[in-house]
Coordinates of C-alpha atoms and ligand atoms in Angstrom, one line a residue:
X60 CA 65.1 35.6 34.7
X61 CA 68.7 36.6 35.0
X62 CA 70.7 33.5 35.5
X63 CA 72.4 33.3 39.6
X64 CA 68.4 35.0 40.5
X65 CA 68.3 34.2 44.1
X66 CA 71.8 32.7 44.5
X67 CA 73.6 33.3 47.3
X68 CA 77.3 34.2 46.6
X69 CA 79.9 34.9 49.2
X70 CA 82.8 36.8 47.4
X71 CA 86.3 35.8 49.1
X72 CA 88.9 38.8 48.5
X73 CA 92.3 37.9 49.4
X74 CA 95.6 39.9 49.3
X75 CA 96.6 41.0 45.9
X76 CA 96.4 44.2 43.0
X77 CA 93.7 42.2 41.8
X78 CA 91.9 42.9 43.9
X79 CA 90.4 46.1 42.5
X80 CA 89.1 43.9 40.0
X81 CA 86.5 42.6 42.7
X82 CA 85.0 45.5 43.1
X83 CA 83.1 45.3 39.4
X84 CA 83.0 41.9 40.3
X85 CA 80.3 42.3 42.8
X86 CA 78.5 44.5 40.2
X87 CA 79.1 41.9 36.9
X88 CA 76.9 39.0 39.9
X89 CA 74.2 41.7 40.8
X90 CA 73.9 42.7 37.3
X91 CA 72.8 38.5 37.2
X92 CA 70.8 39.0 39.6
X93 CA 73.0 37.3 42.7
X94 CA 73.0 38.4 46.9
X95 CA 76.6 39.4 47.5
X96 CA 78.4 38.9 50.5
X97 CA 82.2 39.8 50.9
X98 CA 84.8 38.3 53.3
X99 CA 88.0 40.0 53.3
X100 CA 91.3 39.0 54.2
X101 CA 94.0 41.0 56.2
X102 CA 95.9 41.3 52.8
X103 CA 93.2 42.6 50.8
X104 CA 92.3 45.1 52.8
X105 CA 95.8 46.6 52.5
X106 CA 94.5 46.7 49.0
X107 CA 91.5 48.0 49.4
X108 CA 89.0 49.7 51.8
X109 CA 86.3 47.5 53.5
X110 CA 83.7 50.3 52.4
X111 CA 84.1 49.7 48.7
X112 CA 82.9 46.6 49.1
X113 CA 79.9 47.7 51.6
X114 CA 78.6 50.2 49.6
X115 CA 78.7 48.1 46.0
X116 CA 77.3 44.9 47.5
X117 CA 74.5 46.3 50.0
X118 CA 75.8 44.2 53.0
X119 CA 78.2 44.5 55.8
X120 CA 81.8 43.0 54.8
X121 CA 83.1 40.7 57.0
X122 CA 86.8 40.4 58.0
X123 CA 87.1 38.8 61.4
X124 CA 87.0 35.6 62.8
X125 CA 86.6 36.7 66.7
X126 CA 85.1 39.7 66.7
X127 CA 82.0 39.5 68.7
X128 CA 79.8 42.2 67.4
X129 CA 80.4 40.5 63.6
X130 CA 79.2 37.4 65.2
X131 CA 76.5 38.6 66.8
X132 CA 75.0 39.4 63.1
X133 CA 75.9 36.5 61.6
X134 CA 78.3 34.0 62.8
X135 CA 80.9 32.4 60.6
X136 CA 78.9 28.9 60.8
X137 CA 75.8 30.7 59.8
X138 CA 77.5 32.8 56.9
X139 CA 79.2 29.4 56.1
X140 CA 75.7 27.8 55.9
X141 CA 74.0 31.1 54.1
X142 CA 76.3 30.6 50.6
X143 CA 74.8 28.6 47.9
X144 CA 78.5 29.0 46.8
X145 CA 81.9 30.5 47.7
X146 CA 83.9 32.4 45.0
X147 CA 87.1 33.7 46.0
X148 CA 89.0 36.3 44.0
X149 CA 91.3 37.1 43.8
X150 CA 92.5 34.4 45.6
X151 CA 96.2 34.3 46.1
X152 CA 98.9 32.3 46.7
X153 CA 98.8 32.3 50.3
X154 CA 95.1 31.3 50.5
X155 CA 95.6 28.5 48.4
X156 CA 97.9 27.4 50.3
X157 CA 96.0 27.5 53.6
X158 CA 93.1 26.0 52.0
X159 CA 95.1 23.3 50.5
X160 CA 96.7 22.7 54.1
X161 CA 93.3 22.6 55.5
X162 CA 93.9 25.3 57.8
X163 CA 91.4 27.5 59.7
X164 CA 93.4 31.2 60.5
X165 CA 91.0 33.4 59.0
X166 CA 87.6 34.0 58.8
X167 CA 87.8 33.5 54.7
X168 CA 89.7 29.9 55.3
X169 CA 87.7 28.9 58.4
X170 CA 84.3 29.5 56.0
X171 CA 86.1 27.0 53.2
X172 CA 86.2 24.7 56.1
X173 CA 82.6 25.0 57.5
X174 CA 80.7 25.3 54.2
X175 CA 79.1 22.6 52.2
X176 CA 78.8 24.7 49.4
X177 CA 80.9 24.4 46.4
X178 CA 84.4 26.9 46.4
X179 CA 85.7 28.3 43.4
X180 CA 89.0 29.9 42.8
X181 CA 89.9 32.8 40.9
X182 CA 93.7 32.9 41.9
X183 CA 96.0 36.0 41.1
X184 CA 99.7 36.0 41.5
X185 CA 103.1 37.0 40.1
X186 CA 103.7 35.0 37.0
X187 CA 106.6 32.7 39.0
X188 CA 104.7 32.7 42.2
X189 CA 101.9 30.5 40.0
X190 CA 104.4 28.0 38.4
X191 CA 106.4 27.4 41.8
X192 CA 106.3 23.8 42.2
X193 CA 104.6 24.5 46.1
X194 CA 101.8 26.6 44.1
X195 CA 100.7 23.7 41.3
X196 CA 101.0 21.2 44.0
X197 CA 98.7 23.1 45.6
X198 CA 96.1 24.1 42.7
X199 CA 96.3 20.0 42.0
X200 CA 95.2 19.2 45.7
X201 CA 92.3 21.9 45.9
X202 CA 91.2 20.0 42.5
X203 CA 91.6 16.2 43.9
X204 CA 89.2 17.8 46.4
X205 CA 86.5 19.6 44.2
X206 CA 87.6 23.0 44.3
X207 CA 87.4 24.2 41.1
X208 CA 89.9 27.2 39.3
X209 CA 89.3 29.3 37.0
X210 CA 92.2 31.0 35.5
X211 CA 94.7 32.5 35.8
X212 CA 94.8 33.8 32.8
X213 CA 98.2 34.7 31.1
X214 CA 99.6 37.7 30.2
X215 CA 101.0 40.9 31.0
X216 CA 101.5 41.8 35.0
X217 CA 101.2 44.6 37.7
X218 CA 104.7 44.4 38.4
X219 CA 105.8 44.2 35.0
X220 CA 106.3 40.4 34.6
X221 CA 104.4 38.6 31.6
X222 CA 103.0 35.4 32.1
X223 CA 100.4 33.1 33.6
X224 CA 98.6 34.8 37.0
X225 CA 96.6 37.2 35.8
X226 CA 93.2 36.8 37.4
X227 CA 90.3 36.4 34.7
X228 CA 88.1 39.4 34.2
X229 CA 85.5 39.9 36.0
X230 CA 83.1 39.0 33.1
X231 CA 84.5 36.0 32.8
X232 CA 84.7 34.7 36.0
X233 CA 81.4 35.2 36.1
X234 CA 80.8 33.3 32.8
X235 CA 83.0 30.5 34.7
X236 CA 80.4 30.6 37.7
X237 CA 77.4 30.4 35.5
X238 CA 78.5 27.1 33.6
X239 CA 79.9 25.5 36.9
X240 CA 76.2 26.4 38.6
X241 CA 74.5 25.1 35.3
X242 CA 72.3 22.3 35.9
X243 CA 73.1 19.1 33.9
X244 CA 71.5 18.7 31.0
X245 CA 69.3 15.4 32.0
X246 CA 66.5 16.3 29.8
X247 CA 68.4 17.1 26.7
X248 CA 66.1 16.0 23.8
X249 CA 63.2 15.6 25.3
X250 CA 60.0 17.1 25.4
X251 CA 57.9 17.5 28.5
X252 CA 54.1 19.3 28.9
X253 CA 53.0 20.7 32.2
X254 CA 50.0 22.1 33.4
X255 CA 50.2 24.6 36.0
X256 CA 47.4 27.2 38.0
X257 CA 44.3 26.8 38.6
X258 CA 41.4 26.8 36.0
X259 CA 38.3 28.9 35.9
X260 CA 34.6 28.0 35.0
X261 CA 32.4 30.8 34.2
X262 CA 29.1 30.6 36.0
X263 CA 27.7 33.9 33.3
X264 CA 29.4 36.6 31.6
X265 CA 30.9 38.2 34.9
X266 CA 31.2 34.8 37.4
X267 CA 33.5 32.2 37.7
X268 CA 34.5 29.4 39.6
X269 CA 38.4 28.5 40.7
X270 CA 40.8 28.0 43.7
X271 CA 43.5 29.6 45.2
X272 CA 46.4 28.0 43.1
X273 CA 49.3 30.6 42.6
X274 CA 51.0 28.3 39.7
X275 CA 54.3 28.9 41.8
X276 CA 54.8 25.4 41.8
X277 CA 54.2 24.1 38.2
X278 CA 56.0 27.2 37.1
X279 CA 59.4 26.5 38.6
X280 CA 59.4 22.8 37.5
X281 CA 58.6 24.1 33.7
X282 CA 62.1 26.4 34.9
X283 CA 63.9 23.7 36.1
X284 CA 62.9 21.0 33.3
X285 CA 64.3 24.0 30.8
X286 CA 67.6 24.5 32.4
X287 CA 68.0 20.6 32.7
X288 CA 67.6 20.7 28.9
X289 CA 64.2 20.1 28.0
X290 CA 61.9 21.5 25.1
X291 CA 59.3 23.0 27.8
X292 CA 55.6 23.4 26.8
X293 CA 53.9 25.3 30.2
X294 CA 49.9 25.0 30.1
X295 CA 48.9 27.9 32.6
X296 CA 45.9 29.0 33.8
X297 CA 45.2 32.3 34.7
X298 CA 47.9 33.2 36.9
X299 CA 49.9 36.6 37.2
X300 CA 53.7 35.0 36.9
X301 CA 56.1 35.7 34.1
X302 CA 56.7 32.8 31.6
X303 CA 60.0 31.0 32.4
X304 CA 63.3 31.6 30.3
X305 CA 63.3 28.9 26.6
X306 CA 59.7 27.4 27.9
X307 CA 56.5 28.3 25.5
X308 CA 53.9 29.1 27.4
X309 CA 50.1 28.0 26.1
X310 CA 47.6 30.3 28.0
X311 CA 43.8 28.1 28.9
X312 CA 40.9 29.4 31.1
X313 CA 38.5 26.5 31.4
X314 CA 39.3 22.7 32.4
X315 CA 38.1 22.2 28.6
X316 CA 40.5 24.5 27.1
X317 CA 43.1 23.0 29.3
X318 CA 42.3 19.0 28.5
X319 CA 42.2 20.2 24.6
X320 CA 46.1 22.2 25.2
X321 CA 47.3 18.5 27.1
X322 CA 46.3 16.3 24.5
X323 CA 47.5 18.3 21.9
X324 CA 51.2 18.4 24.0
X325 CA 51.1 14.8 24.9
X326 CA 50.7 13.4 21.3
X327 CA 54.6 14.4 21.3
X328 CA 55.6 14.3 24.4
X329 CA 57.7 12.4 26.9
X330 CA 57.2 13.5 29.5
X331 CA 54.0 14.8 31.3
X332 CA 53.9 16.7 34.7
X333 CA 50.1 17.7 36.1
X334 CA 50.8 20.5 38.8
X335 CA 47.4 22.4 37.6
X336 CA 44.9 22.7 40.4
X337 CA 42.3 21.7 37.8
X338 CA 38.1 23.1 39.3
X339 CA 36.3 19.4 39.3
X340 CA 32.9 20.8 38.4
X341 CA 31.9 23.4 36.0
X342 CA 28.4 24.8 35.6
X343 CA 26.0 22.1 33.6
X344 CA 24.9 25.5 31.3
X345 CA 26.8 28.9 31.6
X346 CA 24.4 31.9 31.7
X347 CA 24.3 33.7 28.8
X348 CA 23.3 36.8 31.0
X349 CA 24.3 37.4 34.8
X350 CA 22.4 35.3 36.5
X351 CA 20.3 37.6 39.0
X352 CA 18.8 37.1 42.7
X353 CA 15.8 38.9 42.3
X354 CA 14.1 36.6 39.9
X355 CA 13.0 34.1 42.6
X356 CA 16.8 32.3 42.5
X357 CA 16.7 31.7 46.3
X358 CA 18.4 28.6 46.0
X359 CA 19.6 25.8 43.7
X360 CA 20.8 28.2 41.3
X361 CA 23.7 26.5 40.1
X362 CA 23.8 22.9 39.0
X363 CA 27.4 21.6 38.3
X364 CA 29.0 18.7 36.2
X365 CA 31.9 16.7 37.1
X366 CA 35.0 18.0 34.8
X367 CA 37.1 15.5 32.7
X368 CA 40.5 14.6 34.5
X369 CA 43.2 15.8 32.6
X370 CA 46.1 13.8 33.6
X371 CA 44.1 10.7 34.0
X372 CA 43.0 11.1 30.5
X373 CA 46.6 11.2 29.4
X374 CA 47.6 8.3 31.4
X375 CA 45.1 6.3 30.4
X376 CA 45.9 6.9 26.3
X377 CA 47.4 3.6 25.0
X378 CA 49.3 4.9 22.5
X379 CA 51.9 8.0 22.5
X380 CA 51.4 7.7 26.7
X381 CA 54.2 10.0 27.9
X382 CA 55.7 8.9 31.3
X383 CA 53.0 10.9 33.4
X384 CA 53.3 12.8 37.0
X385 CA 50.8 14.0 39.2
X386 CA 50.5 15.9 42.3
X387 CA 48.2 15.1 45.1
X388 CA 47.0 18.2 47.9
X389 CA 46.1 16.8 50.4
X390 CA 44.5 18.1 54.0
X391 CA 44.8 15.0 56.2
X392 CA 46.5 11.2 55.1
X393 CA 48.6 12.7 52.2
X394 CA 50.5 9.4 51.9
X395 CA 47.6 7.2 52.1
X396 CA 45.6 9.6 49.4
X397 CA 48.3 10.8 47.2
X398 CA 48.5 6.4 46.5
X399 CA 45.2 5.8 45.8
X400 CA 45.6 8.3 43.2
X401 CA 48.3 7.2 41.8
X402 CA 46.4 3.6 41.3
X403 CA 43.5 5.4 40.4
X404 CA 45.0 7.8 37.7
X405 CA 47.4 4.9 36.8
X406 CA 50.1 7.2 37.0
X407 CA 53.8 6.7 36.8
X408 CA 54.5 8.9 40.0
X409 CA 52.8 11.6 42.0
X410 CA 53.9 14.5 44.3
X411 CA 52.4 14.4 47.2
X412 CA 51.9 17.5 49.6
X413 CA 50.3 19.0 52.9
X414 CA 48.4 21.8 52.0
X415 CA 47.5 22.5 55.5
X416 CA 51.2 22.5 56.6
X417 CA 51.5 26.1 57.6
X418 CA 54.7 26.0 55.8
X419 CA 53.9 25.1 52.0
X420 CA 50.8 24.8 50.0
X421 CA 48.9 27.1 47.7
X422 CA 50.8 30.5 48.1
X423 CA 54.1 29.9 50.1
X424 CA 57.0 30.1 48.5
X425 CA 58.2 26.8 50.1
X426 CA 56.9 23.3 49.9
X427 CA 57.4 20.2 52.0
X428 CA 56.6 16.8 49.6
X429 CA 56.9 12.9 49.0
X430 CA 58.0 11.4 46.0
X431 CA 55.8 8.1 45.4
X432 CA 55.9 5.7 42.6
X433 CA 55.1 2.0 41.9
X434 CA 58.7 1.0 44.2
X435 CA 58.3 3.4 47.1
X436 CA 58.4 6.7 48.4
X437 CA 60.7 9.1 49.6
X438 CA 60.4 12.2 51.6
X439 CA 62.2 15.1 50.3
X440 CA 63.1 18.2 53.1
X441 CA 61.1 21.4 52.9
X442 CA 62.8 23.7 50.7
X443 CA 61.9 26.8 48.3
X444 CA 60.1 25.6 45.5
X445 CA 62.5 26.7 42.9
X446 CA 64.8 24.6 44.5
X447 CA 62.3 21.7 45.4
X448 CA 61.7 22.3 41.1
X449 CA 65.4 21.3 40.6
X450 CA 65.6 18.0 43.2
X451 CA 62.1 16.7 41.4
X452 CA 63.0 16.8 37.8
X453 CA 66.1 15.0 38.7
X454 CA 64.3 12.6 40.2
X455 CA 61.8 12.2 37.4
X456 CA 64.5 12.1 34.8
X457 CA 66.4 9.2 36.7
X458 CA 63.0 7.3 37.1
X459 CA 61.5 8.1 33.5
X460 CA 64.3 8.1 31.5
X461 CA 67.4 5.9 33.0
X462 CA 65.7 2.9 34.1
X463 CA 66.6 3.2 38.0
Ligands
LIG226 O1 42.0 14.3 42.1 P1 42.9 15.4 42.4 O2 42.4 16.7 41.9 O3 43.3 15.5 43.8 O4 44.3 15.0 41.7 C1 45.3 15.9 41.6 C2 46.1 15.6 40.3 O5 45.3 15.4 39.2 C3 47.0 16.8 39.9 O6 48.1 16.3 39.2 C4 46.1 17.5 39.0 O7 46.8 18.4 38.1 C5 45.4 16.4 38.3 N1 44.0 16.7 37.8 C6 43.7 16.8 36.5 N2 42.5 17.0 36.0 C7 41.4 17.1 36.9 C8 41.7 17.0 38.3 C9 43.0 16.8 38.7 O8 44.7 16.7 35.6 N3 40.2 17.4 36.5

């Protein structure tokens, strides 16, 4: 998966030669597979044309604070709300100084304002522009306040000067963007085993039984416990999803298959995370031959066996016990369920969801869940589970593996 997939990027161009440079900018964060929106200021566009930046980044640019018909499409307090993250650049001396004086002139400045997402600075300036005492006092405020600069970078200059206030490449702003988004590494060194999908029982050579489980959610967590550092073994059903980037995927079918794949991950693990949708009866005896109607099998035909429970076998080892995380489905009294099983499986935490909530559940994309363990439980906001992925292996890396 290419590594800003789904990030939302709002690309600030402000006044400057540099601004050419932009243009392969919004190209280098598509090529990573980012959603580009431009803001131009005034000044850029006397550098250059609006429509560049239209046609390269597949949206409308935006340039005014009060025009009506932009606002119509998207405001500046829903644009400012859209950005995972603002990246402007070139972004010159002028705009740093507005931004570090707080002010709100333009649409680019007033977005800085409005947004909670992080702003980054590529700035671009004459070499003597960038060490003017009024300039560094500046970069050193937007800092004190968590705007972070990459560059300039030093060197020869448009107008013939040499020195620092080149802007970084393009390539290399986006390398800056990349670490800056990176995760931090709060699984570094440890190993961690998840199940994820549903499993499948055969009833004969051409049945089965299983669920509706996409894997969508056990899949991002293995995602998100790899890019916060973990060695990532993902135990998947059979599910049609690509295996996540640095995670080694072990493929089961049956609840048998995937008891014998956990046990072999937990003897050295530390951490084990149940999101499969596990079948909790299989077939006492699988035909050996499709099983037929006509041969008097009115009713009665199948006669099922309770399935071992995978994460409750791995809780209940004594030794080599990883800490161990379950997730609960539930229809109706998800709180009052999801703790019972946590008791019951004598887990260390469990996820618990509404799988009837229209929004969340087998299929969606999103997913609405509380956190439980043995000191309380928390209710998280309903959010894409990539990014619900992210916020619960924090969570289980501060209880598992800090003590809090
Ligand atoms: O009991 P229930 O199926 O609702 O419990 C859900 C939790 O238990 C999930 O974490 C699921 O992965 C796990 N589980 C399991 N083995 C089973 C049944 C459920 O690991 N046979």
């Amino acid at each position: 998966m290419p590594t800003l997939a789904d990030k939302r990027i709002l690309l600030g161009v402000s006044g400057g030669i540099a601004a050419y440079k932009s243009a392969d900018l919004v190209r280098r964060l598509q090529d990573q597979g980012a959603d580009v929106h431009v803001v131009m200021t005034a000044g850029a566009r006397e550098f250059v044309r609006p429509l560049t930046f239209q046609a390269l980044s597949g949206n409308p640019v935006h340039t005014d604070l009060l025009d009506p018909s932009a606002e119509a499409a998207m405001g500046h307090i829903e644009l400012a709300k859209w950005a995972d993250v603002i990246l402007i650049a070139p972004a010159s001396a002028s705009v740093m100084a507005r931004l570090a004086g707080g002010m709100a002139d333009d649409l680019l400045t007033t977005l800085c304002l409005a947004t909670e997402a992080p702003v980054l600075l590529a700035p671009a300036m004459n070499q003597a522009m960038w060490r003017n005492k009024a300039t560094q006092a500046n970069a050193q405020t937007l800092r004190s306040r968590d705007i972070t600069l990459l560059g300039p970078d030093a060197g020869s200059q448009a107008c013939g000067d040499v020195g620092p206030g080149r802007m970084l490449e393009p390539l290399a702003i986006v390398d800056g963007l990349i670490d800056f988004l990176r995760p931090a590494q709060i699984l570094a060194g440890k190993k961690v085993a998840i199940t994820a999908g549903p499993t499948r029982e055969a009833l004969d050579p051409v049945r089965y039984l299983s669920n509706h489980s996409s894997g969508k959610m056990g899949f991002a967590i293995a995602a998100a416990a790899a890019r916060a550092g973990a060695e990532v073994t993902l135990i998947a059903g059979p599910v049609r999803l690509e295996t996540p980037a640095d995670v080694t995927r072990v493929d089961v079918v049956s609840t048998s298959d995937m008891l014998a794949a956990a046990e072999q991950a937990a003897d050295d693990c530390d951490l084990f995370i149940a999101a499969a949708a596990v079948v909790d009866f299989r077939p006492a005896v699988v035909a050996d031959q499709k099983i037929k109607k006509e041969d008097g099998n009115d009713r009665d035909v199948l006669s099922l066996v309770k399935n071992p429970d995978i994460v409750a076998t791995i809780a209940g080892r004594r030794d080599r016990r990883p800490f161990v995380v379950g997730f609960a489905a539930e229809t109706e009294n998800v709180i009052e369920h999801a703790k019972l099983k946590l008791a019951r499986k004598n887990l260390d935490m469990i996820v618990a969801n509404d799988v009837s909530a229209p929004e969340g559940g087998f299929n969606s994309d999103h997913n609405q869940v509380t956190v439980i363990d043995h000191s309380g439980e928390q209710t998280l906001p309903a959010a894409l589970k990539t990014e619900l992925a992210a916020e619960l292996i924090a969570r289980i890396a501060n209880k598992a593996f800090s003590g809090n």
